[in-house]
Amino acid sequence: MTAIADPEGASLVDIPSNRVPAGARVAHFMTSDKVRLRYAIWPKSAGAHRGTICLVQGRGEFIEKYFETIADFRARGFAVATFDWRGQGGSERLIGNRQLGYVDRFSDYWLDLQSFHGQILLPDCPPPFYLVGHSMGGLVALHAGAADRLMFDRIFLSSPMIGLGGMPASPGVMAKVAETLSFFGLGELPVPRRRDGPAMEMRFADNVLTSDLGRFTRMIDVLKARPALDTGKPTIRWIAAAMAGMAAAAEDRFPGRIRVPVLILAAACDRVVATAATEEFGLRMRTGRHMVVAGARHELFMENDAVRGQVLAAFDAFITDQSV
């Protein structure tokens, strides 16, 4: 048996191309504002005890997508704890159309992380705690580092959603526009973006996430096995929330509020988030630094072996070697 399932229905998709790492415990927990989220935790699999990696995902992602990376962390001596954000993956969806990405406000994601930390990490996982965040999860992680320097010892970020490429205006202006549309009852309408169709229909040649065919195909296999995990287009309300989160991070004082050591990895060939915005942010941090991974697309943990090797080497230098 590879996973302990929640009797109330939480489970992980286990398929030949993407096996559940052994020892998983999967269940639901309830956030402080009563949203039901799916989570999973794994004990370390080898080596000396080093603490727990809390892994937070990007928009529209799900636990199963990170099985390979979870195995990498566990092999280094870390326990791993992760969950699906509200409104996506195996967690509670917030509006009637389950295929649309929706959140009321960006601070709700911070509430998810706070609830997970208090209800799951502290009682069930060995310290110290290290936060690893990708894309949207990376932006939440930065807000966490600014809000509470005691929750996590270190923060490691992959392609954080600090800015988006090709935006017609600043995040602050776009947040106000989307907020106004939401005020007039349009918040649950989808934003028509070409790349946000059903993920299982995405072609490798058209994808902007990874250059690795095997890892791309594995993601599609999981969604075909459980289509309910998919999250499609964002809603206007989600855009309002996300832009507000990015606008807050763009404020002059924000980087100085982060008192936790941070390492940010940006992808040189990113067509999802703005690498230039990430570099500019990295230069303004007091307790962090950044690096750009050459030849990499947005999803650094899903990239080819050469890129992943650089990412894991940076992780080891920043977290593994500091956790002894």
Short mmCIF file of C-alpha atoms in Angstrom, two decimals:
data_model
loop_
_atom_site.label_atom_id
_atom_site.label_comp_id
_atom_site.label_asym_id
_atom_site.label_seq_id
_atom_site.Cartn_x
_atom_site.Cartn_y
_atom_site.Cartn_z
CA MET A 1 0.00 0.00 0.00
CA THR A 2 1.54 3.33 -1.10
CA ALA A 3 -0.84 5.82 0.52
CA ILE A 4 -3.15 6.07 3.49
CA ALA A 5 -6.42 7.50 2.19
CA ASP A 6 -8.84 9.69 4.08
CA PRO A 7 -12.08 7.81 4.83
CA GLU A 8 -13.95 10.98 3.85
CA GLY A 9 -12.73 10.68 0.29
CA ALA A 10 -9.33 12.36 -0.17
CA SER A 11 -7.03 10.34 -2.41
CA LEU A 12 -4.09 10.73 -4.74
CA VAL A 13 -4.04 9.68 -8.40
CA ASP A 14 -1.67 6.74 -8.82
CA ILE A 15 -0.91 5.82 -12.45
CA PRO A 16 2.00 3.88 -14.03
CA SER A 17 3.68 7.04 -15.34
CA ASN A 18 3.33 8.89 -12.02
CA ARG A 19 3.38 6.65 -8.97
CA VAL A 20 2.50 7.97 -5.52
CA PRO A 21 5.71 8.07 -3.44
CA ALA A 22 5.52 5.44 -0.72
CA GLY A 23 4.39 6.40 2.76
CA ALA A 24 1.91 9.13 1.82
CA ARG A 25 -0.87 10.21 4.13
CA VAL A 26 -3.63 12.11 2.34
CA ALA A 27 -6.64 13.80 3.91
CA HIS A 28 -8.63 17.02 4.07
CA PHE A 29 -8.37 19.85 6.56
CA MET A 30 -10.58 22.88 7.12
CA THR A 31 -9.17 26.39 6.94
CA SER A 32 -10.06 28.94 9.58
CA ASP A 33 -12.74 30.35 7.26
CA LYS A 34 -14.21 26.87 6.62
CA VAL A 35 -12.83 25.95 3.19
CA ARG A 36 -11.98 22.25 2.75
CA LEU A 37 -8.50 21.64 1.34
CA ARG A 38 -6.80 18.41 0.28
CA TYR A 39 -3.33 17.81 1.67
CA ALA A 40 -0.67 15.10 1.78
CA ILE A 41 2.39 14.50 3.94
CA TRP A 42 5.34 12.13 3.56
CA PRO A 43 8.07 11.13 6.03
CA LYS A 44 11.69 11.38 4.97
CA SER A 45 12.95 8.36 3.04
CA ALA A 46 16.72 8.48 3.58
CA GLY A 47 19.60 10.16 5.34
CA ALA A 48 19.76 12.27 8.46
CA HIS A 49 16.66 14.09 9.65
CA ARG A 50 16.61 17.60 8.17
CA GLY A 51 13.12 18.93 8.87
CA THR A 52 10.09 19.43 6.61
CA ILE A 53 9.63 20.99 3.21
CA CYS A 54 6.29 22.77 2.87
CA LEU A 55 5.62 22.81 -0.87
CA VAL A 56 3.12 25.31 -2.31
CA GLN A 57 2.03 25.22 -5.92
CA GLY A 58 1.21 27.60 -8.73
CA ARG A 59 -2.20 28.55 -10.11
CA GLY A 60 -4.15 25.55 -11.36
CA GLU A 61 -1.66 22.96 -10.10
CA PHE A 62 -2.22 19.91 -7.89
CA ILE A 63 -0.29 17.64 -5.54
CA GLU A 64 0.25 14.84 -8.09
CA LYS A 65 2.26 17.11 -10.37
CA TYR A 66 5.07 17.21 -7.80
CA PHE A 67 5.54 13.51 -7.01
CA GLU A 68 9.01 13.43 -8.61
CA THR A 69 10.12 16.56 -6.74
CA ILE A 70 8.66 15.25 -3.48
CA ALA A 71 10.77 12.10 -3.94
CA ASP A 72 13.86 14.30 -4.53
CA PHE A 73 13.27 16.18 -1.28
CA ARG A 74 12.63 13.02 0.72
CA ALA A 75 15.81 11.39 -0.58
CA ARG A 76 17.70 14.33 0.93
CA GLY A 77 16.31 13.59 4.39
CA PHE A 78 13.31 15.92 4.41
CA ALA A 79 9.71 15.15 5.25
CA VAL A 80 7.34 16.82 2.78
CA ALA A 81 3.96 18.44 3.36
CA THR A 82 1.84 19.97 0.62
CA PHE A 83 -1.75 20.92 -0.17
CA ASP A 84 -3.98 22.15 -2.98
CA TRP A 85 -4.97 25.81 -2.76
CA ARG A 86 -8.65 26.67 -2.40
CA GLY A 87 -10.44 26.62 -5.73
CA GLN A 88 -8.11 24.16 -7.48
CA GLY A 89 -6.81 20.60 -7.53
CA GLY A 90 -8.55 18.30 -5.07
CA SER A 91 -9.62 21.14 -2.76
CA GLU A 92 -13.03 22.73 -2.46
CA ARG A 93 -14.05 24.77 -5.50
CA LEU A 94 -15.52 28.17 -4.72
CA ILE A 95 -18.03 28.83 -7.50
CA GLY A 96 -20.50 26.73 -9.50
CA ASN A 97 -18.24 26.36 -12.55
CA ARG A 98 -15.49 24.08 -11.21
CA GLN A 99 -13.32 24.66 -14.28
CA LEU A 100 -12.75 28.34 -13.56
CA GLY A 101 -10.03 29.71 -11.31
CA TYR A 102 -11.54 31.85 -8.58
CA VAL A 103 -10.56 33.40 -5.27
CA ASP A 104 -12.19 36.28 -3.39
CA ARG A 105 -8.96 38.02 -2.40
CA PHE A 106 -5.26 37.20 -2.55
CA SER A 107 -4.98 37.17 1.23
CA ASP A 108 -7.20 34.05 1.21
CA TYR A 109 -4.18 32.09 -0.06
CA TRP A 110 -2.15 33.40 2.88
CA LEU A 111 -5.00 32.19 5.09
CA ASP A 112 -4.71 28.72 3.50
CA LEU A 113 -1.00 28.64 4.30
CA GLN A 114 -1.50 29.89 7.86
CA SER A 115 -4.17 27.25 8.47
CA PHE A 116 -1.96 24.50 7.04
CA HIS A 117 0.97 25.63 9.17
CA GLY A 118 -1.06 25.64 12.36
CA GLN A 119 -3.18 22.53 11.81
CA ILE A 120 -0.81 20.20 9.91
CA LEU A 121 2.82 21.32 9.98
CA LEU A 122 3.18 22.19 13.66
CA PRO A 123 1.45 19.10 15.14
CA ASP A 124 2.30 16.47 12.52
CA CYS A 125 5.64 17.32 10.87
CA PRO A 126 9.20 17.54 12.21
CA PRO A 127 10.85 20.99 12.38
CA PRO A 128 12.59 23.03 11.13
CA PHE A 129 10.22 24.12 8.34
CA TYR A 130 11.32 25.29 4.90
CA LEU A 131 8.91 26.85 2.40
CA VAL A 132 9.26 26.00 -1.30
CA GLY A 133 6.92 27.87 -3.62
CA HIS A 134 6.33 27.94 -7.37
CA SER A 135 4.76 30.75 -9.43
CA MET A 136 1.59 31.91 -7.63
CA GLY A 137 2.72 29.93 -4.59
CA GLY A 138 5.98 31.88 -4.76
CA LEU A 139 4.11 35.17 -4.45
CA VAL A 140 2.16 33.80 -1.47
CA ALA A 141 5.48 32.70 0.04
CA LEU A 142 6.89 36.23 -0.27
CA HIS A 143 3.83 37.60 1.50
CA ALA A 144 4.36 34.96 4.19
CA GLY A 145 7.98 36.00 4.61
CA ALA A 146 6.91 39.63 4.99
CA ALA A 147 4.09 38.86 7.42
CA ASP A 148 5.71 36.34 9.77
CA ARG A 149 9.44 35.68 9.97
CA LEU A 150 9.02 32.81 12.44
CA MET A 151 6.89 30.40 10.39
CA PHE A 152 9.70 29.20 8.11
CA ASP A 153 13.48 29.10 8.47
CA ARG A 154 14.15 29.62 4.76
CA ILE A 155 12.16 30.23 1.57
CA PHE A 156 13.12 28.80 -1.85
CA LEU A 157 11.17 30.10 -4.86
CA SER A 158 10.74 28.89 -8.43
CA SER A 159 9.54 31.44 -11.02
CA PRO A 160 7.48 33.47 -8.52
CA MET A 161 4.49 35.41 -9.85
CA ILE A 162 5.91 38.85 -9.10
CA GLY A 163 4.96 40.24 -12.50
CA LEU A 164 3.35 38.97 -15.70
CA GLY A 165 4.63 39.55 -19.20
CA GLY A 166 2.64 41.60 -21.71
CA MET A 167 0.37 43.34 -19.20
CA PRO A 168 -1.34 46.44 -20.67
CA ALA A 169 -0.99 48.35 -17.40
CA SER A 170 0.59 48.08 -13.95
CA PRO A 171 -0.73 45.44 -11.52
CA GLY A 172 -2.26 48.18 -9.38
CA VAL A 173 -4.25 49.65 -12.28
CA MET A 174 -5.34 46.23 -13.50
CA ALA A 175 -6.43 45.27 -9.98
CA LYS A 176 -8.65 48.36 -9.82
CA VAL A 177 -10.21 47.62 -13.23
CA ALA A 178 -10.92 43.99 -12.35
CA GLU A 179 -12.20 45.01 -8.92
CA THR A 180 -14.64 47.43 -10.55
CA LEU A 181 -15.91 44.74 -12.92
CA SER A 182 -16.34 42.42 -9.94
CA PHE A 183 -18.30 45.10 -8.09
CA PHE A 184 -20.77 45.14 -10.98
CA GLY A 185 -21.32 41.39 -10.70
CA LEU A 186 -18.87 40.16 -13.35
CA GLY A 187 -16.34 38.57 -11.01
CA GLU A 188 -17.22 34.96 -11.89
CA LEU A 189 -16.82 35.49 -15.63
CA PRO A 190 -13.72 33.93 -17.24
CA VAL A 191 -10.90 35.98 -18.67
CA PRO A 192 -10.40 34.73 -22.25
CA ARG A 193 -6.74 33.77 -22.48
CA ARG A 194 -5.78 31.47 -25.33
CA ARG A 195 -3.42 29.27 -23.33
CA ASP A 196 -5.98 28.56 -20.61
CA GLY A 197 -8.05 25.91 -22.37
CA PRO A 198 -8.42 22.41 -20.89
CA ALA A 199 -4.90 21.35 -19.91
CA MET A 200 -5.46 17.78 -21.10
CA GLU A 201 -5.98 19.14 -24.63
CA MET A 202 -2.71 21.09 -24.60
CA ARG A 203 -0.15 20.06 -27.19
CA PHE A 204 3.49 19.78 -26.22
CA ALA A 205 4.54 21.93 -29.17
CA ASP A 206 2.33 24.76 -27.92
CA ASN A 207 3.18 24.60 -24.22
CA VAL A 208 5.14 27.37 -22.48
CA LEU A 209 5.76 25.42 -19.26
CA THR A 210 8.50 22.87 -19.94
CA SER A 211 10.84 21.66 -22.67
CA ASP A 212 10.68 18.09 -21.31
CA LEU A 213 8.24 15.89 -23.25
CA GLY A 214 8.16 13.10 -20.66
CA ARG A 215 7.28 15.36 -17.75
CA PHE A 216 4.73 17.24 -19.86
CA THR A 217 3.07 13.97 -20.90
CA ARG A 218 3.01 12.77 -17.30
CA MET A 219 1.04 15.86 -16.26
CA ILE A 220 -1.49 15.25 -19.03
CA ASP A 221 -1.78 11.57 -18.02
CA VAL A 222 -2.77 12.58 -14.47
CA LEU A 223 -5.46 14.95 -15.72
CA LYS A 224 -6.86 12.33 -18.05
CA ALA A 225 -7.05 9.92 -15.13
CA ARG A 226 -8.85 12.51 -12.97
CA PRO A 227 -10.22 15.45 -15.02
CA ALA A 228 -11.69 17.03 -11.87
CA LEU A 229 -8.16 18.16 -10.88
CA ASP A 230 -8.00 20.57 -13.81
CA THR A 231 -8.46 24.32 -13.46
CA GLY A 232 -8.99 26.32 -16.63
CA LYS A 233 -9.31 30.03 -17.27
CA PRO A 234 -9.01 32.51 -14.40
CA THR A 235 -12.02 34.62 -13.52
CA ILE A 236 -12.11 38.40 -13.36
CA ARG A 237 -12.24 38.10 -9.57
CA TRP A 238 -9.08 35.97 -9.57
CA ILE A 239 -7.35 38.56 -11.76
CA ALA A 240 -8.35 41.29 -9.29
CA ALA A 241 -6.93 39.29 -6.39
CA ALA A 242 -3.71 38.27 -8.15
CA MET A 243 -2.99 41.78 -9.41
CA ALA A 244 -3.55 43.17 -5.92
CA GLY A 245 -1.05 40.61 -4.58
CA MET A 246 1.54 41.61 -7.18
CA ALA A 247 0.89 45.33 -6.63
CA ALA A 248 1.55 44.90 -2.91
CA ALA A 249 4.85 43.14 -3.64
CA ALA A 250 5.84 45.98 -5.99
CA GLU A 251 5.64 48.57 -3.23
CA ASP A 252 9.00 50.09 -2.32
CA ARG A 253 8.88 48.94 1.30
CA PHE A 254 7.78 45.37 0.65
CA PRO A 255 11.16 43.62 0.02
CA GLY A 256 12.59 45.17 3.19
CA ARG A 257 9.80 43.63 5.25
CA ILE A 258 11.00 40.12 4.37
CA ARG A 259 13.25 38.98 7.22
CA VAL A 260 13.57 35.32 6.24
CA PRO A 261 16.48 34.15 4.04
CA VAL A 262 15.14 33.78 0.48
CA LEU A 263 16.56 32.36 -2.74
CA ILE A 264 14.63 33.09 -5.95
CA LEU A 265 15.21 31.14 -9.14
CA ALA A 266 13.89 32.68 -12.34
CA ALA A 267 13.63 31.03 -15.77
CA ALA A 268 15.44 32.79 -18.60
CA CYS A 269 12.86 31.67 -21.19
CA ASP A 270 9.77 32.25 -19.05
CA ARG A 271 6.66 33.25 -21.02
CA VAL A 272 4.29 33.07 -18.04
CA VAL A 273 5.80 35.42 -15.45
CA ALA A 274 8.14 38.36 -16.10
CA THR A 275 11.73 37.38 -15.39
CA ALA A 276 12.78 41.04 -15.49
CA ALA A 277 10.36 41.83 -12.65
CA THR A 278 11.79 38.93 -10.64
CA GLU A 279 15.35 40.19 -11.15
CA GLU A 280 14.40 43.73 -10.13
CA PHE A 281 12.68 42.41 -7.00
CA GLY A 282 15.68 40.24 -6.14
CA LEU A 283 17.98 43.23 -6.22
CA ARG A 284 15.79 45.01 -3.64
CA MET A 285 15.73 42.21 -1.06
CA ARG A 286 17.72 42.58 2.16
CA THR A 287 17.75 38.93 3.19
CA GLY A 288 17.63 37.24 -0.20
CA ARG A 289 19.22 36.83 -3.57
CA HIS A 290 18.20 35.57 -6.98
CA MET A 291 19.59 33.75 -9.97
CA VAL A 292 18.37 33.17 -13.53
CA VAL A 293 18.50 29.63 -14.94
CA ALA A 294 19.62 29.76 -18.56
CA GLY A 295 17.50 28.00 -21.18
CA ALA A 296 14.69 27.23 -18.72
CA ARG A 297 10.96 27.65 -19.17
CA HIS A 298 8.49 28.54 -16.43
CA GLU A 299 8.14 25.25 -14.53
CA LEU A 300 11.69 24.72 -13.28
CA PHE A 301 10.84 21.56 -11.31
CA MET A 302 9.23 20.04 -14.44
CA GLU A 303 12.04 20.98 -16.82
CA ASN A 304 14.63 18.72 -18.47
CA ASP A 305 17.26 16.95 -16.40
CA ALA A 306 19.96 19.56 -17.10
CA VAL A 307 17.77 22.39 -15.79
CA ARG A 308 16.43 20.36 -12.86
CA GLY A 309 20.00 19.50 -11.92
CA GLN A 310 20.80 23.20 -11.56
CA VAL A 311 17.61 23.82 -9.58
CA LEU A 312 18.30 20.99 -7.15
CA ALA A 313 21.94 22.05 -6.80
CA ALA A 314 20.74 25.53 -5.82
CA PHE A 315 18.25 23.97 -3.40
CA ASP A 316 21.00 21.89 -1.82
CA ALA A 317 23.32 24.86 -1.40
CA PHE A 318 20.59 27.04 0.11
CA ILE A 319 18.58 24.55 2.18
CA THR A 320 20.00 21.00 2.33
CA ASP A 321 23.52 22.03 3.29
CA GLN A 322 22.18 24.54 5.84
CA SER A 323 19.91 22.02 7.56
CA VAL A 324 22.59 19.73 8.99
#
